[in-house]
Each structure stands twice: as structure tokens, then as C-alpha cells.
Amino acid sequence: MNSTRRLVLSALATSMLLVACGKKEEAPAPAAQPAPAANAPAAVKTYKVGSDASYAPFESETADKKVVGFDVDVLTAAGEKAGFKVEFINTPWEGIFNTLGTGDRDIVASAVTITDERKQTMDFSEPYFEAKQLIAVPEASKVSKADDLKDKKVGVQTGTTGDEVVQKILGKTSPNIKRFESTPLAIKELQNGGVDAVVADNGVVINFVANNPDAKLKIVEDAGFAKEYYGYAVKKGNTEVANKVSEGIKAIKADGTYDKIFAKYFGAKK
Ligand code: ARG
């Protein structure tokens, strides 16, 4: 190749390169994306939350009518992660799930066990707590297992999983199942001798017996009682709220916040 030809070729190459570059520059640069609105948050929603606040330590009411407890702390912390706020409203257990349908409440946070039956009429968040039923009886009682309740009067909170468990032992229509509006009312009746036992969630029974030594009650466990899992309930089909709550629960489980709340109420996890 002679030098002239080399020159021509290299000039050609250079001009092609320039053309290429020029072309590139001519192409309109894609409009710069606005920076993700990191500090311009989407409007934070406040959800109305219904709780039957007679279920310490999960939900109870302070003297100045504030709903407090484990369920409150967990849902509030979940909201901080997932970007929602919560307003707790003390709501009677009876009819509490109807408030989802009517839109009076967005969430029911009430130590609600996720059951297949309930799943037909409402949706749930991720489970956030494992529970089971326990039997509370007077210290002198001979009851030592679930089966011993067969010929006894047993107090339950109407429509709870405790009610269901006792129906299985005594029979659905047994007149010996004494139903109460709230668990504290059932326990009061136990102290008065009107019922022989109360069946309710472990956390609540343990909490009551520990804080009321004068009631002279003891706890009876039965290995036959199934594990239960609490979830926050929403209106059937309200996946937006259910997903947000679940997202928040996952986040507080991942970063240790959940464990701190758990330890505050139940001591460190085994
Ligand atoms: N976990 C039981 C259930 O879902 C009892 C819940 C009762 N909760 C309450 N806040 N009273 O049936």
C-alpha cells in the first residue's frame, strides 16, 4: 500500500468516525428522567383499625381511652416501613368483621386467628404471631386435659377459636358452653364460680393468671390444641391494604424491630 492510499484510507476512516459521532450527537438525548421522588412521598394513608381492646396484652384500653398492646405496636411499626398510618378504634368483637365490609374499618387488628372459614369472607396479612388455646381453671380444679371439660361448664368469648375448640369437645349445641361478649367477662364468671373453666388464647390466659394471683387460677395445656396464627384482617379483595401490611410485617421481621416488640411483651424468644 503506498503512502497516498494509506492517507486517503485513514482520512476516510476518520471522517466515518466523525460521521458516526455526529449521528450520535444528532440523536436527541432521551429526556432526563426526573430523579425518583425520594423525598416527595406519596400521600401517606391513615387506616382505621378496629380492635376489641379487652384482650391484653394484644389490645387493651388505657384510662384515657387509647388502644395499646402488641397488635398496636406491630401494626404501627409495619406502617412506618410500608408507608401507612393507623388510627385504632376500640370495636366490640361481636360484629367486628362486618366493619370491614361496611368500610367503617380498613383493618381488624384483634389477635385474629387466620382460619379457612374466615378466609372465605375476609383477607389476611402475613401471619404475625403464633398462638394456641389454653384452659384456665381454679387452682383446686381436677381438670388436667381438654377431655376433662366434657362434663363441665366452659366459658368462651363468642365466635372465637376458643369457642370452636370447646364446641369440638362438648358438642356444637351443648348448653354447657357459656358464651361471653369478651374474654374478661368469661374469666370473671370463672372467678365467680359460674363456669368451671375458660378456654382462650395462650397469651391472654397467661397474662391474666400472672397479673391476678388473687384470682387463684391455674393454666392447663393440651397438646391436642392446634397451632394458630394471627393475621391482620381486611375486607375480602382489599389486596392493596393486605399487601402493604404484609410488606411492613416482613420488613420489621427482617430488621429486628419485630423481635424487639415481641421481647417487650413476651420476653426474648426461645
Ligand atoms: N384468636 C382468637 C380468634 O381469632 C381470639 C381473638 C379474640 N380477640 C379479641 N381481641 N377479643 O378467634
Short mmCIF file of C-alpha atoms and ligand atoms in Angstrom, two decimals:
data_model
loop_
_atom_site.label_atom_id
_atom_site.label_comp_id
_atom_site.label_asym_id
_atom_site.label_seq_id
_atom_site.Cartn_x
_atom_site.Cartn_y
_atom_site.Cartn_z
CA MET A 1 0.00 0.00 0.00
CA ASN A 2 1.52 3.35 -0.94
CA SER A 3 1.51 6.27 1.42
CA THR A 4 -1.09 8.26 -0.52
CA ARG A 5 -3.52 5.40 -0.39
CA ARG A 6 -2.84 4.98 3.31
CA LEU A 7 -3.57 8.67 3.88
CA VAL A 8 -6.80 8.52 1.94
CA LEU A 9 -7.91 5.43 3.82
CA SER A 10 -7.13 6.89 7.20
CA ALA A 11 -8.86 10.15 6.25
CA LEU A 12 -11.86 8.13 5.20
CA ALA A 13 -11.86 6.23 8.45
CA THR A 14 -11.61 9.44 10.42
CA SER A 15 -14.48 11.04 8.56
CA MET A 16 -16.60 7.92 9.02
CA LEU A 17 -15.86 8.10 12.70
CA LEU A 18 -16.82 11.75 12.77
CA VAL A 19 -20.00 11.00 10.89
CA ALA A 20 -20.78 8.25 13.32
CA CYS A 21 -20.14 10.55 16.23
CA GLY A 22 -22.09 13.31 14.60
CA LYS A 23 -25.01 10.99 14.07
CA LYS A 24 -24.88 10.05 17.67
CA GLU A 25 -24.92 13.60 18.74
CA GLU A 26 -27.80 14.39 16.43
CA ALA A 27 -29.93 11.70 18.01
CA PRO A 28 -31.97 13.50 20.60
CA ALA A 29 -30.77 12.52 24.02
CA PRO A 30 -33.55 10.77 25.93
CA ALA A 31 -35.24 13.25 28.17
CA ALA A 32 -33.57 13.11 31.55
CA GLN A 33 -35.72 11.07 33.94
CA PRO A 34 -36.84 13.08 36.88
CA ALA A 35 -34.97 11.87 39.93
CA PRO A 36 -37.10 9.34 41.85
CA ALA A 37 -39.17 11.35 44.25
CA ALA A 38 -37.29 10.14 47.28
CA ASN A 39 -38.35 12.97 49.50
CA ALA A 40 -41.67 13.73 47.87
CA PRO A 41 -43.62 10.85 49.41
CA ALA A 42 -46.93 9.71 48.01
CA ALA A 43 -49.69 10.83 50.36
CA VAL A 44 -49.47 8.62 53.43
CA LYS A 45 -52.82 6.99 54.10
CA THR A 46 -54.27 6.56 57.56
CA TYR A 47 -56.14 3.30 58.01
CA LYS A 48 -58.95 2.93 60.51
CA VAL A 49 -58.21 -0.11 62.63
CA GLY A 50 -60.78 -1.96 64.72
CA SER A 51 -59.66 -3.80 67.86
CA ASP A 52 -61.66 -5.42 70.63
CA ALA A 53 -59.46 -3.80 73.25
CA SER A 54 -60.25 -6.22 76.05
CA TYR A 55 -57.53 -8.66 75.16
CA ALA A 56 -54.34 -7.74 76.94
CA PRO A 57 -51.51 -7.91 76.10
CA PHE A 58 -52.59 -7.80 72.44
CA GLU A 59 -55.02 -4.90 72.74
CA SER A 60 -56.39 -3.08 75.73
CA GLU A 61 -57.61 0.40 76.52
CA THR A 62 -55.82 2.85 78.78
CA ALA A 63 -57.66 5.12 81.23
CA ASP A 64 -57.61 7.86 78.60
CA LYS A 65 -59.18 5.54 76.02
CA LYS A 66 -56.11 4.81 73.98
CA VAL A 67 -55.81 1.36 72.42
CA VAL A 68 -52.42 -0.13 73.28
CA GLY A 69 -50.74 -3.51 73.02
CA PHE A 70 -48.69 -5.90 70.96
CA ASP A 71 -51.01 -5.76 67.93
CA VAL A 72 -50.86 -1.96 68.01
CA ASP A 73 -47.07 -1.82 68.19
CA VAL A 74 -46.59 -4.38 65.42
CA LEU A 75 -49.04 -2.74 63.02
CA THR A 76 -47.76 0.75 63.76
CA ALA A 77 -44.16 -0.33 63.13
CA ALA A 78 -45.22 -2.16 59.95
CA GLY A 79 -46.87 1.05 58.78
CA GLU A 80 -43.71 3.02 59.36
CA LYS A 81 -41.92 0.67 56.95
CA ALA A 82 -44.63 0.33 54.35
CA GLY A 83 -45.82 3.93 54.40
CA PHE A 84 -49.17 4.00 56.14
CA LYS A 85 -50.53 5.29 59.41
CA VAL A 86 -53.04 3.70 61.73
CA GLU A 87 -55.85 5.01 63.87
CA PHE A 88 -57.06 2.45 66.42
CA ILE A 89 -60.71 2.35 67.37
CA ASN A 90 -61.99 0.14 70.18
CA THR A 91 -64.61 -2.05 68.49
CA PRO A 92 -66.73 -4.81 70.07
CA TRP A 93 -65.73 -8.32 68.96
CA GLU A 94 -69.28 -9.12 68.01
CA GLY A 95 -69.70 -7.74 64.51
CA ILE A 96 -66.07 -6.60 64.28
CA PHE A 97 -65.57 -8.27 60.89
CA ASN A 98 -68.70 -6.63 59.47
CA THR A 99 -67.00 -3.26 59.90
CA LEU A 100 -64.62 -4.28 57.09
CA GLY A 101 -67.50 -4.89 54.71
CA THR A 102 -69.18 -1.61 55.53
CA GLY A 103 -65.92 0.31 55.21
CA ASP A 104 -66.08 1.60 58.79
CA ARG A 105 -62.71 -0.07 59.39
CA ASP A 106 -59.91 -0.77 56.93
CA ILE A 107 -58.16 -3.31 59.16
CA VAL A 108 -59.17 -5.51 62.08
CA ALA A 109 -56.27 -5.94 64.49
CA SER A 110 -57.63 -8.07 67.26
CA ALA A 111 -55.47 -11.14 67.79
CA VAL A 112 -57.47 -12.65 64.95
CA THR A 113 -56.62 -16.25 64.12
CA ILE A 114 -56.38 -16.92 60.39
CA THR A 115 -58.86 -19.72 59.71
CA ASP A 116 -60.07 -21.28 56.47
CA GLU A 117 -63.60 -20.32 57.35
CA ARG A 118 -62.74 -16.67 57.91
CA LYS A 119 -60.70 -16.63 54.70
CA GLN A 120 -63.93 -17.11 52.76
CA THR A 121 -65.23 -13.73 53.89
CA MET A 122 -62.09 -11.66 54.50
CA ASP A 123 -58.45 -11.46 53.56
CA PHE A 124 -55.46 -11.55 55.86
CA SER A 125 -51.97 -10.14 56.03
CA GLU A 126 -48.94 -12.33 56.55
CA PRO A 127 -49.21 -14.12 59.90
CA TYR A 128 -47.52 -12.14 62.66
CA PHE A 129 -47.93 -14.31 65.76
CA GLU A 130 -48.22 -17.99 66.67
CA ALA A 131 -50.76 -18.87 69.33
CA LYS A 132 -52.76 -21.77 70.75
CA GLN A 133 -55.64 -22.31 73.12
CA LEU A 134 -55.16 -22.76 76.87
CA ILE A 135 -57.54 -23.75 79.63
CA ALA A 136 -57.85 -21.63 82.76
CA VAL A 137 -59.33 -23.33 85.84
CA PRO A 138 -59.40 -22.66 89.60
CA GLU A 139 -56.23 -23.81 91.35
CA ALA A 140 -58.09 -26.70 93.04
CA SER A 141 -59.66 -28.00 89.81
CA LYS A 142 -59.06 -31.60 88.76
CA VAL A 143 -59.16 -30.69 85.07
CA SER A 144 -55.83 -31.75 83.56
CA LYS A 145 -56.64 -32.09 79.86
CA ALA A 146 -59.16 -30.93 77.27
CA ASP A 147 -61.20 -34.10 77.55
CA ASP A 148 -61.88 -33.39 81.23
CA LEU A 149 -64.03 -30.46 80.11
CA LYS A 150 -66.67 -32.78 78.66
CA ASP A 151 -69.00 -32.61 81.66
CA LYS A 152 -68.02 -29.10 82.73
CA LYS A 153 -69.39 -25.62 82.13
CA VAL A 154 -66.89 -23.84 79.94
CA GLY A 155 -66.73 -20.11 79.30
CA VAL A 156 -65.57 -18.71 75.96
CA GLN A 157 -65.72 -15.46 74.05
CA THR A 158 -68.45 -15.87 71.42
CA GLY A 159 -67.24 -16.75 67.96
CA THR A 160 -63.58 -17.10 68.85
CA THR A 161 -61.36 -20.04 68.07
CA GLY A 162 -61.71 -20.88 71.77
CA ASP A 163 -65.45 -21.23 71.16
CA GLU A 164 -64.73 -23.57 68.21
CA VAL A 165 -62.33 -25.73 70.17
CA VAL A 166 -64.81 -26.14 73.01
CA GLN A 167 -67.59 -27.00 70.53
CA LYS A 168 -65.43 -29.88 69.36
CA ILE A 169 -65.10 -31.21 72.89
CA LEU A 170 -68.60 -30.57 74.25
CA GLY A 171 -70.61 -30.68 71.03
CA LYS A 172 -71.77 -27.73 68.96
CA THR A 173 -75.09 -27.30 70.73
CA SER A 174 -74.02 -28.13 74.26
CA PRO A 175 -75.76 -25.93 76.84
CA ASN A 176 -72.60 -26.17 78.91
CA ILE A 177 -70.80 -23.81 76.58
CA LYS A 178 -71.24 -20.39 78.15
CA ARG A 179 -70.60 -17.61 75.67
CA PHE A 180 -69.49 -14.11 76.64
CA GLU A 181 -69.07 -10.86 74.80
CA SER A 182 -65.48 -10.55 75.94
CA THR A 183 -62.81 -12.79 77.41
CA PRO A 184 -62.53 -10.77 80.66
CA LEU A 185 -66.26 -11.36 81.24
CA ALA A 186 -65.74 -15.10 80.81
CA ILE A 187 -62.85 -15.02 83.27
CA LYS A 188 -64.92 -13.02 85.76
CA GLU A 189 -67.56 -15.73 85.61
CA LEU A 190 -64.86 -18.32 86.27
CA GLN A 191 -63.81 -16.39 89.38
CA ASN A 192 -67.45 -16.21 90.47
CA GLY A 193 -67.85 -19.96 90.03
CA GLY A 194 -70.44 -19.67 87.26
CA VAL A 195 -68.25 -21.70 84.90
CA ASP A 196 -65.65 -24.38 85.65
CA ALA A 197 -63.11 -23.37 83.03
CA VAL A 198 -62.35 -20.78 80.37
CA VAL A 199 -60.69 -21.54 77.06
CA ALA A 200 -58.91 -18.66 75.32
CA ASP A 201 -55.67 -17.73 73.56
CA ASN A 202 -52.47 -18.57 75.44
CA GLY A 203 -51.09 -15.02 75.55
CA VAL A 204 -54.21 -13.67 77.18
CA VAL A 205 -54.66 -16.52 79.67
CA ILE A 206 -51.00 -16.42 80.72
CA ASN A 207 -51.15 -12.63 81.07
CA PHE A 208 -54.28 -12.74 83.22
CA VAL A 209 -53.13 -15.53 85.53
CA ALA A 210 -49.72 -13.90 86.02
CA ASN A 211 -51.19 -10.46 86.80
CA ASN A 212 -54.02 -11.65 89.03
CA PRO A 213 -52.55 -14.02 91.62
CA ASP A 214 -55.52 -13.33 93.91
CA ALA A 215 -57.81 -14.96 91.34
CA LYS A 216 -56.15 -18.27 92.22
CA LEU A 217 -56.34 -19.74 88.75
CA LYS A 218 -54.05 -22.20 87.05
CA ILE A 219 -53.35 -23.00 83.45
CA VAL A 220 -53.92 -26.37 81.79
CA GLU A 221 -52.36 -27.15 78.43
CA ASP A 222 -53.49 -29.77 75.97
CA ALA A 223 -51.18 -30.96 73.24
CA GLY A 224 -54.23 -31.62 71.07
CA PHE A 225 -54.89 -27.90 70.60
CA ALA A 226 -53.66 -26.87 67.16
CA LYS A 227 -51.26 -24.05 66.44
CA GLU A 228 -52.98 -20.84 65.38
CA TYR A 229 -51.59 -17.84 63.55
CA TYR A 230 -52.75 -14.26 63.95
CA GLY A 231 -53.18 -12.06 60.91
CA TYR A 232 -54.49 -8.55 60.33
CA ALA A 233 -57.84 -8.86 58.57
CA VAL A 234 -59.03 -6.67 55.69
CA LYS A 235 -62.11 -6.61 53.51
CA LYS A 236 -62.20 -9.52 51.05
CA GLY A 237 -60.40 -8.40 47.91
CA ASN A 238 -58.60 -5.46 49.52
CA THR A 239 -55.22 -6.69 48.38
CA GLU A 240 -53.81 -3.16 48.43
CA VAL A 241 -54.05 -2.87 52.20
CA ALA A 242 -53.30 -6.55 52.87
CA ASN A 243 -50.13 -6.35 50.76
CA LYS A 244 -48.96 -3.16 52.41
CA VAL A 245 -49.44 -4.61 55.86
CA SER A 246 -47.61 -7.79 54.83
CA GLU A 247 -44.77 -5.78 53.33
CA GLY A 248 -44.43 -3.90 56.62
CA ILE A 249 -44.52 -7.11 58.68
CA LYS A 250 -41.79 -8.65 56.53
CA ALA A 251 -39.67 -5.52 56.90
CA ILE A 252 -39.94 -5.39 60.69
CA LYS A 253 -39.21 -9.10 60.92
CA ALA A 254 -36.12 -8.62 58.74
CA ASP A 255 -34.61 -5.68 60.64
CA GLY A 256 -35.18 -6.85 64.22
CA THR A 257 -37.99 -4.42 65.07
CA TYR A 258 -40.48 -7.27 65.44
CA ASP A 259 -38.22 -9.15 67.86
CA LYS A 260 -37.88 -6.02 70.00
CA ILE A 261 -41.65 -5.61 70.20
CA PHE A 262 -42.05 -9.33 70.92
CA ALA A 263 -39.49 -9.15 73.74
CA LYS A 264 -41.26 -6.13 75.24
CA TYR A 265 -44.45 -8.15 75.69
CA PHE A 266 -43.37 -11.77 75.98
CA GLY A 267 -39.68 -11.76 76.85
CA ALA A 268 -36.89 -12.79 74.50
CA LYS A 269 -37.72 -15.56 72.05
CA LYS A 270 -36.53 -19.03 72.96
N1 ARG B 1 -57.57 -15.62 68.36
C1 ARG B 1 -58.94 -15.83 68.69
C2 ARG B 1 -59.80 -15.77 67.45
O1 ARG B 1 -59.38 -15.28 66.47
C3 ARG B 1 -59.47 -14.85 69.71
C4 ARG B 1 -59.36 -13.43 69.33
C5 ARG B 1 -60.12 -12.52 70.25
N2 ARG B 1 -59.62 -11.20 70.14
C6 ARG B 1 -60.05 -10.17 70.86
N3 ARG B 1 -59.43 -9.03 70.76
N4 ARG B 1 -61.03 -10.31 71.67
O2 ARG B 1 -60.92 -16.18 67.47
#
